[in-house]
């Protein structure tokens, strides 16, 4: 039988052990909480950005209730089709809503779409946006383009931007844009609208093919885009276009694409 003294020693040792391991236990709990928070942020999406995506979805739904984005359901918008998020911040960095080559479906069922730019500007880390083939005829709140300074890639191929000269207004605010596709928009009807592109000093790739452009439609100021590496001009009626491409572009021997793979 243990004596009272022996029991006292055991009790002291037990308390000492608990006291010694208590900081480790607390540290473990703290690390577990941090891990759970990081896990949630890495594999979830921000509720505010999920809300903005649903607003965009509502704006492109067909009148008959059908949406090409029926899988945009659930809490984690990072798993939705066409959406990519930053693995660290969980913010949306890429939105692909291209309907090409099915743009005629949207034209038939919805008509012109005028996207609200402020909805896209709400994504603070958005780097890529593809709205090709969506029959865009203009923008709501085009001044919001000035807030999209993280945007590097913009695809607007095969829309209806020639329907209004305002369709290009605001794009010149995308100062950090590297890639811009404006092909298939019949912009030859408004050659003066292309002048604003000369302000995009960081452009590396610019597609203007399929726009019914002639040599006079190309603004001479395009030659000031010193970082431009590729200029797509296929399916146009340019004739002798070299006179409009002097200066820095000619010195760099920019690659001019006259044939585009569809």
Short mmCIF file of C-alpha atoms in Angstrom, two decimals:
data_model
loop_
_atom_site.label_atom_id
_atom_site.label_comp_id
_atom_site.label_asym_id
_atom_site.label_seq_id
_atom_site.Cartn_x
_atom_site.Cartn_y
_atom_site.Cartn_z
CA UNK A 1 0.00 0.00 0.00
CA UNK A 2 1.31 3.42 -0.93
CA UNK A 3 2.06 5.78 1.89
CA UNK A 4 0.73 9.33 1.98
CA UNK A 5 4.25 10.55 1.17
CA UNK A 6 4.43 8.31 -1.90
CA UNK A 7 1.01 9.52 -3.04
CA UNK A 8 2.14 13.10 -2.56
CA UNK A 9 5.24 12.50 -4.72
CA UNK A 10 3.16 10.92 -7.46
CA UNK A 11 0.74 13.83 -7.38
CA UNK A 12 3.59 16.31 -7.66
CA UNK A 13 5.11 14.41 -10.58
CA UNK A 14 1.74 14.32 -12.34
CA UNK A 15 1.25 18.05 -11.86
CA UNK A 16 4.78 18.70 -13.08
CA UNK A 17 4.16 16.62 -16.20
CA UNK A 18 0.90 18.44 -16.92
CA UNK A 19 2.58 21.79 -16.33
CA UNK A 20 5.45 20.85 -18.64
CA UNK A 21 3.24 19.67 -21.49
CA UNK A 22 0.60 22.42 -21.18
CA UNK A 23 2.54 24.96 -23.31
CA UNK A 24 3.09 22.29 -25.97
CA UNK A 25 -0.61 21.44 -25.89
CA UNK A 26 -1.61 25.08 -26.27
CA UNK A 27 0.87 25.50 -29.10
CA UNK A 28 -0.58 22.46 -30.86
CA UNK A 29 -4.10 23.84 -30.55
CA UNK A 30 -2.95 27.21 -31.89
CA UNK A 31 -1.21 25.60 -34.88
CA UNK A 32 -4.27 23.48 -35.61
CA UNK A 33 -6.44 26.60 -35.69
CA UNK A 34 -4.00 28.35 -38.02
CA UNK A 35 -3.87 25.29 -40.31
CA UNK A 36 -7.65 25.12 -40.47
CA UNK A 37 -7.84 28.81 -41.37
CA UNK A 38 -5.21 28.44 -44.09
CA UNK A 39 -6.89 25.30 -45.43
CA UNK A 40 -10.21 27.12 -45.61
CA UNK A 41 -8.72 30.13 -47.38
CA UNK A 42 -6.76 28.03 -49.83
CA UNK A 43 -9.67 25.89 -50.91
CA UNK A 44 -12.58 28.26 -50.52
CA UNK A 45 -13.45 31.53 -52.18
CA UNK A 46 -14.25 34.93 -50.82
CA UNK A 47 -17.98 35.38 -50.30
CA UNK A 48 -17.94 38.89 -51.75
CA UNK A 49 -16.37 37.61 -54.98
CA UNK A 50 -18.78 34.70 -55.14
CA UNK A 51 -21.61 37.24 -54.94
CA UNK A 52 -20.14 39.27 -57.80
CA UNK A 53 -19.84 36.14 -59.96
CA UNK A 54 -23.49 35.31 -59.35
CA UNK A 55 -24.43 38.85 -60.38
CA UNK A 56 -22.47 38.37 -63.60
CA UNK A 57 -24.21 35.04 -64.13
CA UNK A 58 -27.62 36.68 -63.72
CA UNK A 59 -26.71 39.32 -66.28
CA UNK A 60 -25.89 36.76 -68.99
CA UNK A 61 -28.77 34.32 -68.46
CA UNK A 62 -31.02 33.77 -71.45
CA UNK A 63 -34.56 35.04 -71.39
CA UNK A 64 -35.86 31.48 -71.36
CA UNK A 65 -34.04 30.77 -68.12
CA UNK A 66 -31.22 28.73 -69.60
CA UNK A 67 -27.66 29.56 -68.61
CA UNK A 68 -24.40 28.21 -69.99
CA UNK A 69 -23.09 28.42 -66.44
CA UNK A 70 -25.49 26.07 -64.68
CA UNK A 71 -22.59 24.56 -62.75
CA UNK A 72 -21.98 27.87 -60.97
CA UNK A 73 -23.45 26.53 -57.75
CA UNK A 74 -22.05 25.77 -54.33
CA UNK A 75 -19.98 27.80 -51.91
CA UNK A 76 -16.56 27.37 -53.49
CA UNK A 77 -16.57 29.54 -56.61
CA UNK A 78 -12.94 28.59 -57.23
CA UNK A 79 -14.25 25.24 -58.48
CA UNK A 80 -16.69 26.76 -60.96
CA UNK A 81 -15.98 26.32 -64.66
CA UNK A 82 -13.98 29.13 -66.20
CA UNK A 83 -12.89 30.45 -62.80
CA UNK A 84 -9.38 30.30 -61.36
CA UNK A 85 -8.31 31.57 -57.95
CA UNK A 86 -5.03 32.49 -56.33
CA UNK A 87 -4.13 29.54 -54.08
CA UNK A 88 -2.82 31.86 -51.38
CA UNK A 89 -5.36 34.67 -51.26
CA UNK A 90 -8.36 32.72 -52.63
CA UNK A 91 -9.15 35.71 -54.83
CA UNK A 92 -10.33 35.22 -58.42
CA UNK A 93 -7.50 35.76 -60.91
CA UNK A 94 -9.05 34.42 -64.13
CA UNK A 95 -12.57 34.51 -65.63
CA UNK A 96 -13.21 32.71 -68.92
CA UNK A 97 -16.72 33.22 -70.30
CA UNK A 98 -15.97 32.74 -73.98
CA UNK A 99 -18.90 31.62 -76.12
CA UNK A 100 -16.97 31.46 -79.40
CA UNK A 101 -17.87 29.71 -81.70
CA UNK A 102 -21.41 29.65 -80.27
CA UNK A 103 -21.97 33.42 -80.26
CA UNK A 104 -24.91 33.11 -82.68
CA UNK A 105 -26.82 31.29 -79.93
CA UNK A 106 -26.48 34.29 -77.62
CA UNK A 107 -27.39 36.70 -80.40
CA UNK A 108 -30.55 34.74 -81.15
CA UNK A 109 -31.74 34.30 -77.58
CA UNK A 110 -30.45 37.39 -75.81
CA UNK A 111 -29.42 40.04 -78.30
CA UNK A 112 -26.71 42.52 -77.42
CA UNK A 113 -25.11 42.19 -74.00
CA UNK A 114 -23.79 45.27 -72.23
CA UNK A 115 -21.64 43.98 -69.35
CA UNK A 116 -21.35 46.07 -66.21
CA UNK A 117 -17.63 46.73 -65.95
CA UNK A 118 -17.90 47.54 -62.25
CA UNK A 119 -18.77 43.89 -61.55
CA UNK A 120 -15.48 42.76 -63.09
CA UNK A 121 -13.55 45.60 -61.46
CA UNK A 122 -14.62 44.20 -58.09
CA UNK A 123 -12.09 41.36 -58.50
CA UNK A 124 -8.97 43.03 -57.15
CA UNK A 125 -6.52 40.38 -58.40
CA UNK A 126 -8.15 39.64 -61.77
CA UNK A 127 -5.43 39.04 -64.37
CA UNK A 128 -7.29 37.31 -67.22
CA UNK A 129 -10.74 38.03 -68.65
CA UNK A 130 -12.12 36.30 -71.74
CA UNK A 131 -15.52 37.46 -73.01
CA UNK A 132 -15.11 36.31 -76.62
CA UNK A 133 -18.24 35.56 -78.62
CA UNK A 134 -20.69 37.22 -76.22
CA UNK A 135 -22.22 39.70 -78.69
CA UNK A 136 -21.15 42.68 -76.62
CA UNK A 137 -22.60 45.94 -77.90
CA UNK A 138 -21.28 48.32 -75.27
CA UNK A 139 -20.43 48.64 -71.61
CA UNK A 140 -22.18 49.79 -68.47
CA UNK A 141 -19.91 51.94 -66.28
CA UNK A 142 -16.89 51.81 -68.65
CA UNK A 143 -15.05 54.20 -66.32
CA UNK A 144 -14.53 51.21 -64.01
CA UNK A 145 -11.85 49.94 -66.42
CA UNK A 146 -9.50 52.35 -64.65
CA UNK A 147 -9.84 50.21 -61.50
CA UNK A 148 -8.70 47.01 -63.24
CA UNK A 149 -4.98 47.61 -63.05
CA UNK A 150 -4.15 43.96 -62.32
CA UNK A 151 -5.63 42.85 -65.68
CA UNK A 152 -3.00 41.48 -68.07
CA UNK A 153 -5.08 39.55 -70.65
CA UNK A 154 -8.38 40.61 -72.25
CA UNK A 155 -10.17 38.56 -74.91
CA UNK A 156 -12.98 40.29 -76.80
CA UNK A 157 -12.80 38.30 -80.03
CA UNK A 158 -15.93 38.01 -82.20
CA UNK A 159 -18.24 40.35 -80.35
CA UNK A 160 -20.24 43.23 -81.80
CA UNK A 161 -18.06 46.12 -80.72
CA UNK A 162 -18.71 47.98 -83.98
CA UNK A 163 -22.34 48.47 -82.89
CA UNK A 164 -21.24 51.49 -80.90
CA UNK A 165 -18.10 53.56 -80.85
CA UNK A 166 -18.48 53.58 -77.06
CA UNK A 167 -17.62 49.88 -77.08
CA UNK A 168 -13.90 50.66 -77.08
CA UNK A 169 -14.14 53.59 -74.72
CA UNK A 170 -12.45 52.84 -71.44
CA UNK A 171 -10.07 50.16 -72.72
CA UNK A 172 -7.30 52.76 -72.85
CA UNK A 173 -7.44 52.82 -69.03
CA UNK A 174 -6.04 49.28 -68.82
CA UNK A 175 -2.48 50.51 -68.48
CA UNK A 176 -0.96 47.14 -67.50
CA UNK A 177 -2.61 45.11 -70.27
CA UNK A 178 -0.21 42.75 -72.09
CA UNK A 179 -2.58 40.86 -74.40
CA UNK A 180 -5.64 42.25 -76.18
CA UNK A 181 -7.77 40.40 -78.74
CA UNK A 182 -10.20 42.62 -80.66
CA UNK A 183 -10.45 40.37 -83.72
CA UNK A 184 -13.73 39.84 -85.56
CA UNK A 185 -15.46 43.04 -84.46
CA UNK A 186 -15.76 44.98 -87.76
CA UNK A 187 -13.91 47.91 -86.25
CA UNK A 188 -13.11 49.27 -89.69
CA UNK A 189 -16.38 51.18 -89.41
CA UNK A 190 -14.86 53.28 -86.62
CA UNK A 191 -11.14 53.62 -87.34
CA UNK A 192 -10.82 56.61 -84.99
CA UNK A 193 -11.80 54.34 -82.10
CA UNK A 194 -8.51 52.47 -82.48
CA UNK A 195 -6.49 55.54 -81.54
CA UNK A 196 -7.10 54.89 -77.85
CA UNK A 197 -5.14 51.64 -78.14
CA UNK A 198 -1.98 53.68 -78.54
CA UNK A 199 -2.15 54.47 -74.82
CA UNK A 200 -1.65 50.81 -73.89
CA UNK A 201 2.11 51.12 -73.60
CA UNK A 202 2.62 47.66 -72.05
CA UNK A 203 0.93 45.70 -74.85
CA UNK A 204 2.91 42.71 -76.13
CA UNK A 205 0.19 41.11 -78.26
CA UNK A 206 -2.59 42.87 -80.18
CA UNK A 207 -5.04 41.09 -82.49
CA UNK A 208 -7.02 43.25 -84.92
CA UNK A 209 -7.73 40.60 -87.56
CA UNK A 210 -11.14 40.24 -89.18
CA UNK A 211 -12.10 43.90 -88.72
CA UNK A 212 -12.42 45.12 -92.34
CA UNK A 213 -9.48 47.44 -91.81
CA UNK A 214 -7.68 49.18 -94.64
CA UNK A 215 -4.27 50.78 -94.40
CA UNK A 216 -5.73 54.14 -93.44
CA UNK A 217 -7.61 52.62 -90.48
CA UNK A 218 -4.41 51.77 -88.63
CA UNK A 219 -3.49 54.74 -86.44
CA UNK A 220 0.17 55.77 -86.94
CA UNK A 221 0.56 56.05 -83.17
CA UNK A 222 0.61 52.24 -82.99
CA UNK A 223 4.26 52.59 -83.88
CA UNK A 224 4.82 54.03 -80.41
CA UNK A 225 3.96 50.73 -78.74
CA UNK A 226 7.60 49.87 -78.17
CA UNK A 227 6.85 46.63 -76.28
CA UNK A 228 4.57 45.18 -78.95
CA UNK A 229 5.81 41.81 -80.24
CA UNK A 230 2.83 40.40 -82.15
CA UNK A 231 0.27 42.29 -84.22
CA UNK A 232 -2.51 40.18 -85.76
CA UNK A 233 -3.83 41.71 -89.00
CA UNK A 234 -5.18 38.75 -90.97
CA UNK A 235 -8.52 38.88 -92.83
CA UNK A 236 -8.30 42.62 -93.49
CA UNK A 237 -7.85 44.74 -96.62
CA UNK A 238 -4.67 46.50 -95.65
CA UNK A 239 -2.87 46.60 -98.97
CA UNK A 240 0.35 48.42 -98.19
CA UNK A 241 0.19 48.78 -94.42
CA UNK A 242 3.88 49.44 -93.80
CA UNK A 243 3.49 53.22 -93.91
CA UNK A 244 1.41 53.07 -90.74
CA UNK A 245 3.94 50.90 -88.91
CA UNK A 246 7.05 52.99 -88.75
CA UNK A 247 9.14 54.08 -85.82
CA UNK A 248 9.73 51.81 -82.85
CA UNK A 249 7.68 48.89 -84.18
CA UNK A 250 9.60 48.78 -87.46
CA UNK A 251 12.91 48.98 -85.61
CA UNK A 252 11.94 46.02 -83.42
CA UNK A 253 10.77 44.02 -86.45
CA UNK A 254 7.46 43.23 -84.77
CA UNK A 255 5.97 39.90 -85.85
CA UNK A 256 2.92 40.72 -87.96
CA UNK A 257 0.52 37.80 -88.29
CA UNK A 258 -1.25 37.71 -91.63
CA UNK A 259 -2.58 34.16 -91.17
CA UNK A 260 -4.47 33.18 -88.05
CA UNK A 261 -5.41 29.66 -87.03
CA UNK A 262 -9.08 29.63 -86.10
#
